[in-house]
Short mmCIF file of C-alpha atoms in Angstrom, two decimals:
data_model
loop_
_atom_site.label_atom_id
_atom_site.label_comp_id
_atom_site.label_asym_id
_atom_site.label_seq_id
_atom_site.Cartn_x
_atom_site.Cartn_y
_atom_site.Cartn_z
CA MET A 17 147.59 65.91 59.19
CA LYS A 18 149.52 64.60 61.88
CA VAL A 19 147.23 62.43 64.55
CA LEU A 20 147.93 63.22 67.96
CA PRO A 21 148.28 60.48 70.54
CA VAL A 22 144.58 58.87 71.68
CA ARG A 23 145.94 60.12 75.47
CA LEU A 24 146.00 63.83 74.03
CA ARG A 25 143.04 64.28 72.33
CA SER A 26 141.50 63.01 75.54
CA LEU A 27 143.28 65.62 77.71
CA VAL A 28 142.55 68.11 74.94
CA VAL A 29 138.47 67.20 74.77
CA ALA A 30 138.01 67.08 78.20
CA PHE A 31 139.56 70.41 78.31
CA VAL A 32 137.16 71.78 75.38
CA ALA A 33 134.56 70.48 77.46
CA GLY A 34 135.80 72.13 80.93
CA LEU A 35 136.04 74.94 79.03
CA VAL A 36 131.66 75.68 77.40
CA ALA A 37 130.67 74.00 80.66
CA LEU A 38 132.11 77.27 82.29
CA SER A 39 130.92 79.36 79.85
CA LEU A 40 127.43 77.67 79.46
CA GLY A 41 127.43 78.07 83.72
CA THR A 42 125.96 74.57 85.42
CA SER A 43 123.07 74.32 87.52
CA SER A 44 124.40 74.74 91.17
CA VAL A 45 124.06 78.30 93.89
CA ASN A 46 126.30 79.57 91.82
CA ALA A 47 124.86 79.39 88.53
CA ALA A 48 124.82 82.48 86.44
CA GLY A 49 121.08 83.59 86.96
CA THR A 50 118.40 84.46 83.74
CA ALA A 51 118.94 87.88 84.79
CA GLY A 52 122.75 88.95 84.59
CA GLY A 53 125.02 88.72 87.16
CA GLU A 54 126.12 85.76 88.69
CA TRP A 55 122.60 82.86 92.16
CA VAL A 56 124.78 84.16 95.80
CA GLU A 57 125.77 81.13 97.21
CA ASN A 58 124.10 80.55 101.18
CA SER A 59 123.26 78.05 103.36
CA LEU A 60 119.59 77.74 102.72
CA GLY A 61 120.66 76.07 98.38
CA LEU A 62 118.07 79.59 96.73
CA GLU A 63 119.28 79.76 93.91
CA LEU A 64 119.10 83.76 93.36
CA SER A 65 120.86 86.66 92.81
CA SER A 66 119.06 88.52 96.38
CA ALA A 67 117.19 87.81 98.63
CA ILE A 68 116.21 88.71 102.53
CA LEU A 69 113.20 87.43 105.26
CA ILE A 70 112.31 89.96 108.24
CA ASP A 71 110.12 90.15 111.14
CA ALA A 72 107.66 92.23 110.03
CA ASP A 73 107.27 94.74 113.74
CA THR A 74 110.09 94.79 114.24
CA GLY A 75 112.64 95.09 110.75
CA GLN A 76 114.74 92.11 112.08
CA VAL A 77 116.64 90.60 109.65
CA VAL A 78 116.91 86.88 110.00
CA TYR A 79 117.89 85.89 106.87
CA GLU A 80 119.44 87.43 104.12
CA VAL A 81 121.88 86.87 100.22
CA ASN A 82 123.81 89.60 98.90
CA ALA A 83 120.95 91.89 100.01
CA ASP A 84 122.49 95.13 99.61
CA GLU A 85 122.39 95.29 96.11
CA PRO A 86 120.29 97.13 93.43
CA ARG A 87 118.39 95.81 91.13
CA PRO A 88 115.60 96.05 89.22
CA PRO A 89 112.15 95.32 90.89
CA ALA A 90 109.43 94.16 87.86
CA SER A 91 106.29 95.00 88.92
CA MET A 92 107.55 94.99 92.44
CA THR A 93 107.80 98.95 92.16
CA LYS A 94 103.68 98.38 92.25
CA MET A 95 103.82 98.59 95.60
CA MET A 96 105.43 102.16 95.75
CA THR A 97 102.72 103.41 93.38
CA GLU A 98 100.12 101.12 95.20
CA TYR A 99 101.94 103.12 98.58
CA ILE A 100 100.95 106.43 97.56
CA VAL A 101 97.66 106.38 96.55
CA LEU A 102 96.61 104.64 99.70
CA GLU A 103 98.84 107.33 100.79
CA GLN A 104 96.33 109.93 98.88
CA ILE A 105 93.01 108.69 99.94
CA LYS A 106 94.47 109.16 103.82
CA SER A 107 94.70 111.78 102.89
CA LYS A 108 91.16 113.20 101.36
CA ALA A 109 92.50 113.60 97.93
CA LEU A 110 91.29 110.52 96.10
CA ASN A 111 88.51 108.81 96.83
CA TRP A 112 87.73 104.87 96.64
CA ASP A 113 84.47 106.11 94.03
CA GLU A 114 85.99 109.68 92.12
CA MET A 115 86.08 108.98 88.26
CA ILE A 116 89.35 108.68 86.60
CA THR A 117 89.25 109.60 82.61
CA VAL A 118 91.48 106.94 81.13
CA SER A 119 94.28 109.57 79.55
CA GLU A 120 96.02 108.79 76.28
CA GLU A 121 99.82 107.31 78.28
CA ALA A 122 98.16 105.16 79.88
CA ALA A 123 95.45 103.89 77.09
CA ASN A 124 98.91 103.47 74.84
CA THR A 125 100.18 100.83 77.44
CA PRO A 126 102.83 99.01 75.70
CA LYS A 127 100.48 95.46 75.09
CA ASP A 128 103.70 92.86 75.84
CA GLY A 129 102.89 93.26 79.48
CA SER A 130 100.04 92.33 82.43
CA GLN A 131 96.87 94.73 81.52
CA VAL A 132 92.90 95.23 81.26
CA TYR A 133 93.19 97.42 77.72
CA LEU A 134 92.05 100.89 78.46
CA ALA A 135 90.71 103.27 75.99
CA GLN A 136 91.61 106.90 75.99
CA GLY A 137 88.82 108.72 77.45
CA GLU A 138 87.14 105.37 79.70
CA GLN A 139 86.24 106.49 83.10
CA TYR A 140 86.96 103.93 86.25
CA LYS A 141 86.90 104.46 90.17
CA VAL A 142 90.56 104.66 91.77
CA LYS A 143 89.18 101.13 93.63
CA ASP A 144 88.24 99.23 90.36
CA LEU A 145 91.86 100.62 88.38
CA TYR A 146 93.80 100.19 92.29
CA MET A 147 92.20 96.28 91.90
CA ALA A 148 93.17 95.83 88.33
CA MET A 149 96.78 96.54 89.27
CA ALA A 150 96.76 95.27 93.38
CA VAL A 151 95.57 91.36 92.14
CA GLY A 152 96.30 91.30 88.39
CA SER A 153 99.78 94.28 87.83
CA ALA A 154 98.24 95.31 85.54
CA ASN A 155 100.19 98.67 83.52
CA ASP A 156 97.59 100.39 81.54
CA ALA A 157 95.28 100.77 85.69
CA THR A 158 99.04 101.66 86.94
CA ILE A 159 99.79 104.69 84.29
CA ALA A 160 95.77 105.27 84.73
CA LEU A 161 96.46 105.96 87.99
CA ALA A 162 100.53 107.00 88.32
CA SER A 163 98.84 110.00 85.18
CA ALA A 164 96.00 111.57 87.34
CA ILE A 165 98.19 111.58 91.22
CA GLY A 166 101.18 113.13 88.41
CA GLY A 167 99.69 114.65 85.88
CA SER A 168 101.89 112.26 84.06
CA GLU A 169 104.20 109.19 84.33
CA GLN A 170 106.88 110.93 84.69
CA GLY A 171 105.50 113.18 86.78
CA PHE A 172 104.28 110.72 88.97
CA VAL A 173 107.94 109.09 89.32
CA GLU A 174 109.28 112.38 90.15
CA LYS A 175 106.82 112.12 93.60
CA MET A 176 107.68 108.04 93.62
CA ASN A 177 111.67 109.10 94.55
CA GLU A 178 110.74 111.82 96.56
CA THR A 179 108.33 108.78 99.07
CA ALA A 180 111.43 106.70 98.61
CA GLN A 181 113.75 109.53 100.44
CA LYS A 182 111.28 110.44 102.75
CA LEU A 183 110.70 106.55 103.66
CA GLY A 184 114.53 105.70 103.64
CA LEU A 185 114.56 103.56 101.26
CA SER A 186 118.15 105.38 100.04
CA SER A 187 118.82 101.95 96.92
CA ALA A 188 116.13 103.42 95.15
CA HIS A 189 115.47 104.99 92.04
CA TYR A 190 112.48 104.72 90.06
CA THR A 191 111.84 105.80 86.33
CA SER A 192 108.62 104.28 86.10
CA ALA A 193 104.76 103.57 87.51
CA THR A 194 105.24 100.13 86.65
CA GLY A 195 108.81 98.70 86.23
CA LEU A 196 108.68 97.78 83.23
CA ALA A 197 112.15 99.94 82.61
CA ASP A 198 114.58 98.19 83.51
CA THR A 199 116.19 101.77 84.81
CA THR A 200 114.18 101.11 87.96
CA VAL A 201 116.63 99.53 90.57
CA ILE A 202 116.08 98.81 94.52
CA SER A 203 117.70 96.59 96.98
CA ALA A 204 115.91 93.26 98.42
CA ARG A 205 116.29 95.53 102.23
CA ASP A 206 115.10 98.32 101.33
CA GLN A 207 111.26 95.86 99.15
CA ALA A 208 111.74 94.73 102.29
CA LYS A 209 111.61 98.16 104.52
CA LEU A 210 108.67 98.90 102.28
CA ALA A 211 106.51 95.94 102.63
CA GLN A 212 107.61 97.13 106.17
CA ILE A 213 105.81 100.22 106.16
CA ILE A 214 102.73 99.72 103.79
CA ILE A 215 101.87 96.62 106.17
CA LYS A 216 102.36 99.06 109.28
CA ASN A 217 100.34 102.72 107.57
CA ASP A 218 98.13 101.00 105.54
CA PRO A 219 97.30 97.04 107.08
CA ASP A 220 94.49 97.12 103.83
CA PHE A 221 96.32 96.72 101.48
CA LEU A 222 96.37 93.05 102.42
CA GLU A 223 93.16 92.84 101.95
CA TYR A 224 93.26 93.63 98.35
CA ALA A 225 97.13 91.64 97.83
CA SER A 226 95.37 88.96 98.52
CA THR A 227 93.00 88.87 96.63
CA THR A 228 92.50 85.33 94.29
CA GLU A 229 89.95 87.59 91.40
CA TYR A 230 88.38 90.85 90.94
CA LYS A 231 86.20 91.53 87.50
CA PHE A 232 87.47 95.08 86.55
CA ARG A 233 84.20 95.28 84.20
CA PRO A 234 80.80 93.60 84.38
CA ARG A 235 81.32 92.94 80.47
CA ASP A 236 84.67 91.20 80.88
CA ASP A 237 84.04 87.77 79.85
CA LYS A 238 86.48 86.41 82.55
CA PRO A 239 88.03 88.33 86.05
CA ILE A 240 91.76 89.33 86.50
CA VAL A 241 93.09 86.64 88.43
CA ASN A 242 96.09 87.24 90.97
CA ILE A 243 99.52 86.53 90.06
CA ASN A 244 100.68 85.64 93.44
CA TRP A 245 100.00 82.33 93.18
CA MET A 246 101.29 81.24 97.29
CA LEU A 247 98.80 83.39 98.20
CA ALA A 248 97.37 79.92 101.79
CA SER A 249 93.06 80.90 99.54
CA ASN A 250 94.55 79.25 96.40
CA LYS A 251 94.92 76.05 98.21
CA SER A 252 91.66 74.97 97.84
CA ASN A 253 92.40 75.72 93.59
CA THR A 254 92.94 72.32 91.40
CA TYR A 255 95.27 74.57 89.55
CA LEU A 256 97.58 76.35 91.85
CA LYS A 257 96.69 74.42 95.17
CA ALA A 258 100.98 72.46 94.15
CA PHE A 259 102.27 76.45 95.43
CA ALA A 260 99.54 77.64 97.71
CA TYR A 261 101.93 78.20 101.05
CA ASP A 262 99.36 78.61 104.19
CA GLY A 263 99.58 81.80 105.89
CA VAL A 264 100.86 84.09 103.47
CA ASP A 265 98.12 87.02 102.28
CA GLY A 266 99.87 89.13 99.73
CA MET A 267 102.30 91.46 98.32
CA LYS A 268 104.30 91.19 94.27
CA THR A 269 105.31 89.48 91.78
CA GLY A 270 107.63 90.55 88.79
CA TYR A 271 109.14 89.90 85.76
CA ILE A 272 111.57 91.14 82.59
CA SER A 273 114.20 90.30 80.73
CA ALA A 274 116.39 91.84 83.56
CA ALA A 275 115.26 91.53 87.06
CA GLY A 276 114.13 88.06 86.15
CA TYR A 277 111.15 86.51 87.95
CA THR A 278 111.40 88.23 91.39
CA PHE A 279 108.58 87.78 93.91
CA THR A 280 107.92 90.17 97.10
CA GLY A 281 106.26 87.51 100.17
CA THR A 282 104.57 88.72 103.03
CA VAL A 283 103.15 85.24 105.85
CA LYS A 284 101.67 85.50 108.63
CA ARG A 285 100.84 82.22 111.62
CA GLY A 286 99.52 83.05 115.11
CA ASP A 287 100.92 86.28 115.92
CA GLN A 288 103.92 85.87 113.97
CA ARG A 289 104.65 87.52 110.32
CA TYR A 290 108.04 87.53 107.47
CA ILE A 291 108.01 89.28 105.22
CA SER A 292 110.14 88.12 102.23
CA VAL A 293 111.40 89.79 98.76
CA VAL A 294 113.85 87.76 96.59
CA MET A 295 115.76 88.29 93.00
CA ASN A 296 117.07 86.86 89.56
CA THR A 297 115.12 83.46 90.31
CA LYS A 298 115.35 81.21 87.20
CA SER A 299 110.86 80.99 86.67
CA LYS A 300 108.11 82.58 87.25
CA GLU A 301 107.73 78.54 89.63
CA ALA A 302 110.97 78.91 91.24
CA ARG A 303 110.15 82.31 92.92
CA PHE A 304 107.48 80.70 94.78
CA ASN A 305 109.71 77.52 96.11
CA GLU A 306 112.55 80.01 96.66
CA THR A 307 110.26 82.48 99.38
CA ALA A 308 109.01 78.73 100.21
CA LYS A 309 112.26 77.72 101.68
CA LEU A 310 112.50 81.13 103.49
CA TYR A 311 109.77 80.70 105.08
CA ASN A 312 110.44 76.69 106.03
CA TYR A 313 113.15 77.53 106.84
CA ALA A 314 111.68 80.48 109.40
CA PHE A 315 108.69 78.85 110.54
CA ASN A 316 111.14 75.18 111.19
CA SER A 317 113.86 77.05 112.81
CA LEU A 318 113.33 79.84 114.28
CA GLU A 319 111.49 81.33 116.87
CA LYS A 320 110.69 84.70 118.85
CA LYS A 321 111.58 85.03 122.72
CA THR A 322 111.80 87.64 124.72
CA VAL A 323 115.13 89.07 126.22
CA ILE A 324 113.38 92.30 127.75
CA PRO A 325 110.51 92.61 129.69
CA ALA A 326 108.50 95.50 129.62
CA LYS A 327 108.72 97.44 132.58
CA SER A 328 111.72 95.68 133.57
CA VAL A 329 114.03 98.03 135.64
CA VAL A 330 117.05 99.17 134.06
CA GLU A 331 120.61 98.43 135.46
CA LYS A 332 122.07 102.45 136.47
CA ALA A 333 119.10 103.70 135.82
CA GLU A 334 116.13 102.97 138.30
CA SER A 335 115.83 107.32 138.77
CA VAL A 336 115.32 110.00 137.57
CA LYS A 337 115.57 113.67 139.36
CA ILE A 338 112.84 115.43 138.39
CA LYS A 339 111.89 119.78 139.14
CA LYS A 340 109.45 121.05 141.79
CA GLY A 341 108.18 117.56 143.05
CA VAL A 342 106.81 115.98 146.50
CA LYS A 343 109.88 114.03 144.96
CA LYS A 344 112.91 115.71 143.65
CA SER A 345 113.08 111.80 141.81
CA VAL A 346 111.28 108.92 140.05
CA PRO A 347 111.96 105.48 139.43
CA ILE A 348 111.67 104.10 135.97
CA ILE A 349 111.32 101.48 134.14
CA THR A 350 110.72 99.96 130.00
CA GLU A 351 107.87 100.91 128.52
CA SER A 352 107.81 97.45 126.44
CA ASP A 353 110.05 95.14 125.56
CA ILE A 354 112.47 93.65 123.08
CA SER A 355 111.71 90.30 121.85
CA LEU A 356 114.03 88.12 118.97
CA ILE A 357 114.01 86.05 116.59
CA VAL A 358 116.50 83.48 118.16
CA LYS A 359 116.65 79.54 116.50
CA LYS A 360 115.62 77.86 118.86
CA GLY A 361 115.98 76.57 121.72
CA THR A 362 119.05 78.64 121.91
CA GLU A 363 119.27 81.96 124.90
CA PRO A 364 119.40 85.40 123.16
CA LYS A 365 122.18 87.19 125.66
CA VAL A 366 122.34 91.67 124.81
CA GLU A 367 124.80 93.95 126.36
CA LEU A 368 123.51 96.83 127.87
CA THR A 369 126.20 99.99 125.68
CA GLY A 370 124.28 102.99 127.57
CA TYR A 371 121.26 104.59 128.25
CA GLU A 372 120.22 108.22 127.72
CA LEU A 373 117.92 110.27 130.36
CA LYS A 374 116.06 113.74 130.24
CA LYS A 375 117.01 116.73 131.73
CA PRO A 376 115.72 117.56 135.47
CA GLU A 377 114.61 120.52 133.40
CA GLU A 378 113.20 119.28 131.55
CA LEU A 379 110.75 117.16 133.63
CA VAL A 380 108.72 119.35 136.30
CA ALA A 381 106.03 117.96 138.16
CA PRO A 382 103.81 116.70 138.25
CA ILE A 383 104.92 113.43 136.78
CA LYS A 384 101.98 111.04 135.63
CA ALA A 385 103.35 107.37 135.33
CA GLY A 386 104.08 106.11 131.23
CA GLN A 387 105.89 109.45 130.42
CA VAL A 388 109.18 108.71 128.63
CA VAL A 389 111.73 110.13 130.84
CA GLY A 390 114.71 108.60 128.42
CA THR A 391 115.78 105.72 126.90
CA ALA A 392 118.28 102.20 126.73
CA THR A 393 119.95 100.57 124.19
CA TYR A 394 120.39 97.31 123.99
CA LYS A 395 123.29 95.29 121.72
CA TYR A 396 122.02 91.64 120.89
CA THR A 397 125.12 89.41 117.88
CA ASP A 398 123.51 86.86 116.74
CA GLU A 399 125.00 83.34 116.05
CA GLN A 400 127.36 85.57 112.49
CA GLY A 401 128.51 88.28 114.67
CA LYS A 402 126.39 90.44 113.33
CA ALA A 403 125.52 93.14 116.13
CA LEU A 404 121.29 94.16 116.04
CA GLU A 405 121.08 97.17 118.69
CA LYS A 406 117.02 97.69 120.02
CA THR A 407 116.08 101.13 121.83
CA VAL A 408 113.69 101.20 124.59
CA ASN A 409 112.11 104.44 125.96
CA LEU A 410 112.31 104.60 129.79
CA ILE A 411 109.24 106.26 131.32
CA ALA A 412 108.19 107.10 135.30
CA SER A 413 106.49 103.66 136.51
CA LYS A 414 104.84 105.96 138.93
CA ASP A 415 102.75 109.72 139.22
CA VAL A 416 104.63 111.88 141.17
CA LYS A 417 102.76 114.88 142.23
CA LYS A 418 103.89 119.01 142.22
CA ALA A 419 105.65 120.68 145.96
CA SER A 420 103.69 123.39 147.17
CA TRP A 421 104.87 126.57 147.19
CA PHE A 422 106.04 126.00 151.07
CA ALA A 423 107.79 123.25 151.09
CA LEU A 424 109.67 123.98 147.45
CA MET A 425 110.26 127.80 149.38
CA PHE A 426 111.74 125.94 152.27
CA ARG A 427 113.67 123.45 149.98
CA GLY A 428 114.99 126.81 147.94
CA ILE A 429 115.95 128.82 151.75
CA GLY A 430 117.48 125.48 152.68
CA GLY A 431 119.64 125.55 148.49
CA PHE A 432 120.90 128.25 149.46
CA PHE A 433 122.39 128.24 152.81
CA SER A 434 123.91 124.76 151.70
CA GLY A 435 125.26 126.60 149.19
CA LEU A 436 126.81 129.38 151.38
CA PHE A 437 128.38 127.42 153.70
CA ASN A 438 129.57 125.10 151.24
CA GLY A 439 131.02 128.51 149.70
CA ILE A 440 131.69 129.06 153.39
CA VAL A 441 133.34 126.17 153.39
CA ASP A 442 135.69 126.26 149.71
CA LEU A 443 137.35 129.54 151.97
CA PHE A 444 139.56 127.25 154.02
#
């Protein structure tokens, strides 16, 4: 056999080694993630396939990575289940003390995930099943609630998809109540939007989501322990204090092989709350570490600034015409402020892109101060060139009383003669 020269052998070895390295991936941000696909390069060095960070109050996106790709959310799916249960409670279709009988479907939940080992025919309060779902991500408790509401898990899944449509979660497609099915998908952007809706509509959710442990049955040896290691309350936990993050009080972790490790989180410090989503991180620890990078970026580099104060006069829209008032128009101002999350030390600029005022026929005296009379829209362009539009209501700045019938009569006569005179002038 002919032996290759030493230099040529070296080149061949280097080439083969390069091919092996490419096939196995690397540890950089472009390496393949744990659940397929690529980790996406980004300025924060996050090792994941998708992420987003938003202001919980306004929904303003302050950081994103591949945020529109629908991906399996794993047990983050349960946030939709939790939301629907809370809405059922609010509408009085359910109550916390109502007893739920464990269905055959719930009792036969696959045993390879989180559960509280329910048996068919057992009865538990809605509150206990909900806490098992919210704190311990128990799949069997989730299906017990889902089948009680929807008649079956599949019936409940239909309700999940209907709800997603109503909420404007266009990327969401649910095929299970638990997230165990890898055919359930949603984008990081829509997952963050769902989290924002839950916090606004059902603020009590965070009380349940931040519970560190919950005793499901009196006979249980140990309580259910919250899988969210980032909870601020874990700072006194010897084993979890390294992950505890000041201000974190929710929301939901997830893992299946098709999704990788996922986490929807929220953090509040002072008056500022952020919502984050990370998808397809490499380990259960990494989902919290990557989330911490997002929060550190936000609190270290960003601040909220008011760019349009409340009660501001809008350029070109200082007043609006009204009918039958002692005055024919009323001064108008902005109902609320417009605030933005911006880089610390910067002075954001916004431009008025348009306004819309109600017609005089829609504004008949008496007019009350604070009555909405129109809207104004402003545009902000961030440092990356992304445009963000904000719309604010315009309101009457003072009361306008209805004119007396005598004044309205003379105003009508004056209008008549004015019209008649103008008509005569137009003849010539």
